[in-house]
XYZ file of C-alpha atoms in Angstrom:
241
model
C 0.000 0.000 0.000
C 2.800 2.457 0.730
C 4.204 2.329 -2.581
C 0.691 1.186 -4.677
C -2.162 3.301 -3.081
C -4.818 0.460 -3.051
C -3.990 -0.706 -6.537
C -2.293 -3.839 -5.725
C -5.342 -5.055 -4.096
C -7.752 -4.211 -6.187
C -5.746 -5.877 -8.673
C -6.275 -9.284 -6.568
C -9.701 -8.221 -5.716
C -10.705 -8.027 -9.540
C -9.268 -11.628 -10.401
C -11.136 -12.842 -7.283
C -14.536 -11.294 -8.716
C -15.826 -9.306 -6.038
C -19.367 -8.312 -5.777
C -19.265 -5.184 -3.610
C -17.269 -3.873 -0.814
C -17.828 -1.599 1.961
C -15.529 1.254 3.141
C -13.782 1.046 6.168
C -11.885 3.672 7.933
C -8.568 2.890 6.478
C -9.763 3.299 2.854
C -9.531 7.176 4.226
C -5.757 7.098 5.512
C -4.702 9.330 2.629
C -7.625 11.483 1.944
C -10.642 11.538 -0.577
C -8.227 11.635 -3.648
C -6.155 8.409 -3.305
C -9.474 6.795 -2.269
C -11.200 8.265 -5.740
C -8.387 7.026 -7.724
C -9.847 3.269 -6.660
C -13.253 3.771 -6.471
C -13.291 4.852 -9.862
C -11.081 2.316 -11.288
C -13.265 -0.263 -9.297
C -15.378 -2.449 -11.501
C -17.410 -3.478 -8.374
C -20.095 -1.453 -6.273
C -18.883 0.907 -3.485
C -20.935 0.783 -0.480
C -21.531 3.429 2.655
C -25.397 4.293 3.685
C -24.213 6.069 6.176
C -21.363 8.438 3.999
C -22.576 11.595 2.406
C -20.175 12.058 -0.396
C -22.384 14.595 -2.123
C -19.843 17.636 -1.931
C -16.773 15.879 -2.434
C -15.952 15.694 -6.135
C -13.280 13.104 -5.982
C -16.056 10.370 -4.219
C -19.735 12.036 -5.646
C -21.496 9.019 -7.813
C -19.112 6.606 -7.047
C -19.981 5.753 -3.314
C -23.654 4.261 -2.767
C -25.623 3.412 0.233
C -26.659 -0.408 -1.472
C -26.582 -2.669 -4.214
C -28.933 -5.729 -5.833
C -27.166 -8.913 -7.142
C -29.235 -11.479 -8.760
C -28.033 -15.168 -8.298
C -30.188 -18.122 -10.291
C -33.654 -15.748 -9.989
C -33.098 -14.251 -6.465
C -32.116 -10.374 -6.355
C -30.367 -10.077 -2.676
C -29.803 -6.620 -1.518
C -26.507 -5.973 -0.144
C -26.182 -2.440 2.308
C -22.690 -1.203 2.697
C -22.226 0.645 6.355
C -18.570 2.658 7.694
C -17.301 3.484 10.424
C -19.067 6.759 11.862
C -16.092 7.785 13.793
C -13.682 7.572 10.744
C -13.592 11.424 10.413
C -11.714 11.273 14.179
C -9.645 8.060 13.429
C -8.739 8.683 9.349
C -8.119 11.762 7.290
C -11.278 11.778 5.036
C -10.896 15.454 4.482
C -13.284 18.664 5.014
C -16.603 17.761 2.737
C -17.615 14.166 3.588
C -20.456 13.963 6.331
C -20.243 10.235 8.396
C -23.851 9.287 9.684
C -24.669 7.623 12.611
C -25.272 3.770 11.435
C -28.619 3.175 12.662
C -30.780 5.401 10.931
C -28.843 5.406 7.484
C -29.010 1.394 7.803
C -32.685 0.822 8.976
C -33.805 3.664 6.036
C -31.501 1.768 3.168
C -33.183 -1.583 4.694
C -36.615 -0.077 4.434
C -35.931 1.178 0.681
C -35.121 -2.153 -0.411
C -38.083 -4.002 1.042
C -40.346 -1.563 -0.490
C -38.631 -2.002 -4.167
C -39.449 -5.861 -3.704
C -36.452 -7.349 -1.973
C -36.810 -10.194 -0.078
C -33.216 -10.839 1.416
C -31.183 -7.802 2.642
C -27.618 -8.126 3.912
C -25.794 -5.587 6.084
C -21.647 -5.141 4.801
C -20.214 -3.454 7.505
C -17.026 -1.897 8.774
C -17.863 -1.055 12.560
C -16.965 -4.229 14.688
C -18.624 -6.770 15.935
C -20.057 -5.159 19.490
C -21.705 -2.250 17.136
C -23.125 -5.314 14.979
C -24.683 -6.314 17.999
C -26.111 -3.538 18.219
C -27.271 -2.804 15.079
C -29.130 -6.149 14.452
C -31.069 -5.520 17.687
C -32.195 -2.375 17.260
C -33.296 -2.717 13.535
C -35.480 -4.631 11.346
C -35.139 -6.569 8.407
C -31.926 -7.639 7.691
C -31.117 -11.511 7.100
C -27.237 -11.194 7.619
C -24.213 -9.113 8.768
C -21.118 -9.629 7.146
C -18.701 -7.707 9.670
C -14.914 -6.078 9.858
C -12.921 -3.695 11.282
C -12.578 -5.643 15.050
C -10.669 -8.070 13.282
C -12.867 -10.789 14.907
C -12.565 -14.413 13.840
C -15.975 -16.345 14.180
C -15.362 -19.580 13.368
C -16.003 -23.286 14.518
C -12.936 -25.272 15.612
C -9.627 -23.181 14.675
C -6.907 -22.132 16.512
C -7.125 -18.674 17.652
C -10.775 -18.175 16.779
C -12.994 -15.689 19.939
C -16.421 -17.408 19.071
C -18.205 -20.073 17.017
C -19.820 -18.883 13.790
C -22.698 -17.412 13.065
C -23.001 -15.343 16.139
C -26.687 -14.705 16.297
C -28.992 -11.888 17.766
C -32.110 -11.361 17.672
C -33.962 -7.906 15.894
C -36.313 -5.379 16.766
C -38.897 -7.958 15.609
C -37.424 -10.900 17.470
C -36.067 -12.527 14.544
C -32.975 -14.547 14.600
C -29.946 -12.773 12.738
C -26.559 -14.343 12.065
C -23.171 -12.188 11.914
C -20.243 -13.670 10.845
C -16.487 -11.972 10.659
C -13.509 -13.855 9.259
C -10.729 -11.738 11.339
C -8.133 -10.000 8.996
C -5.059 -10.174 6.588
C -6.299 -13.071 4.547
C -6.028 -15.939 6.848
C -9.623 -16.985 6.411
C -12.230 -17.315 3.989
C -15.990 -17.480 5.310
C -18.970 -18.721 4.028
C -22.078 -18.369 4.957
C -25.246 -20.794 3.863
C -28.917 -19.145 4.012
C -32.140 -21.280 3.280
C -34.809 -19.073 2.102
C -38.543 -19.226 2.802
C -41.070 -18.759 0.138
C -40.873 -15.257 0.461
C -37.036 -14.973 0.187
C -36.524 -14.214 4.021
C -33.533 -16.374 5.715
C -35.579 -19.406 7.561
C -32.586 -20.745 8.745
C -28.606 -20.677 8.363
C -24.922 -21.800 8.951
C -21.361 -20.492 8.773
C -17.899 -21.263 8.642
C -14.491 -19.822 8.368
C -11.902 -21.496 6.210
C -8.033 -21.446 6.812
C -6.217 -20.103 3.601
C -5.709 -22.497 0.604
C -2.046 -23.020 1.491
C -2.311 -26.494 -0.371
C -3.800 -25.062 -3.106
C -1.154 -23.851 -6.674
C -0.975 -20.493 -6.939
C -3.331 -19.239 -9.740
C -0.341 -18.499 -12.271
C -2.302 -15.214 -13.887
C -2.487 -13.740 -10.393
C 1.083 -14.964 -9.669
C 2.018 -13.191 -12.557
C 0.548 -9.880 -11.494
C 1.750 -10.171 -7.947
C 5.946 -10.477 -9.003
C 4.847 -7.502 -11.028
C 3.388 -5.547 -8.514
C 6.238 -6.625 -6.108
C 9.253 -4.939 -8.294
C 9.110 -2.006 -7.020
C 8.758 -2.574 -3.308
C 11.863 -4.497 -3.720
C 13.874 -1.317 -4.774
C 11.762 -0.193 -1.424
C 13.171 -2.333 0.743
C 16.922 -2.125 -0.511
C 17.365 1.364 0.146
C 19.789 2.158 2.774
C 17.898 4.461 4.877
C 20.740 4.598 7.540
């Protein structure tokens, strides 16, 4: 990142085919116009309900509150939620305006519904205990996908704080699973969701997956990381005393 900005991993994230991601404080560590440069070179959707990016010009119509997917006839609603206290902890600059969570989340939720979505899932960069939080005082929402506490939910490995899915229960007393897969790559997490008729989760289950160390690198990704690599190498052999 010191050297690449962000482009490195978007790099990786492209030949992995993401289908959104949601900002989290860090994206802001070097202000709205190194964060612009990848959002606009992002072929994926850029998520924050709770970020008005209305009078900044280098993040206007390229960060929005939610997206749809549609997977074999089902159209999922994904809503992307940041940090509230990044403009204290980052360097987002003058013009962006971070919103408390819970309104911008329950109102994204709420928009959805009405526009016909059945299954709404919450992308979130505030930690688990604010998860908490969120699921219980809202309504609607069949999953949270967590980050920023660097939690790792998961069911029989080394190091992990609780079993996956943790799950709470909503302003409506529904049952809502949040899963987190900790940080720097180590895991992969899925998450399985059984629909009802309506497309609401009836029931779930979750896991976190060490990192394919068995697995051959894939060789056009290999490729791009030895390129990506040649200059941190001239990096790291400078003498700096």
């Amino acid at each position: 990142y010191t050297h690449w900005r962000g482009a490195a991993e978007l790099a990786v994230m492209n030949a992995v085919g993401f289908d959104a991601m949601a900002l989290g404080n860090h994206e802001f560590d070097h202000g709205p116009a190194t964060l612009g440069r990848f959002v606009r070179a992002a072929p994926f959707p850029i998520l924050a309900a709770n970020l008005d990016v209305a009078n900044e010009p280098e993040l206007a119509g390229h960060v929005h509150p939610s997206t749809i997917i549609e997977r074999e006839g089902l159209r999922i609603g994904i809503v992307g939620i940041t940090l509230p206290e990044t403009s204290a902890t980052s360097s987002p600059g003058p013009n962006l305006r971070f919103n408390p969570a819970l309104p911008a989340l329950q109102a994204e939720v709420d928009r959805l519904r009405a526009s016909g979505i059945a299954t709404v899932i919450a992308l979130t960069h505030v930690g688990l205990p604010a998860d908490r939080a969120l699921v219980a005082a809202s309504r609607g929402l069949d999953l949270v996908v967590g980050g920023h506490s660097h939690t790792l939910l998961a069911n029989g490995l080394s190091g992990a704080e609780a079993p996956t899915p943790q799950v709470v229960a909503d302003a409506d007393g529904r049952l809502v699973p949040i899963v987190q897969i900790g940080a720097y790559g180590r895991c992969i997490g899925r998450v399985d969701l059984a629909l009802d008729a309506v497309g609401r989760a009836a029931a779930f289950k979750a896991d976190a997956l060490e990192g394919a160390r068995d697995i051959a690198p894939d060789p056009a990704v290999e490729a791009e990381l030895t390129r990506l690599a040649a200059p941190i190498a001239a990096m790291q052999a400078e003498v700096l005393g």
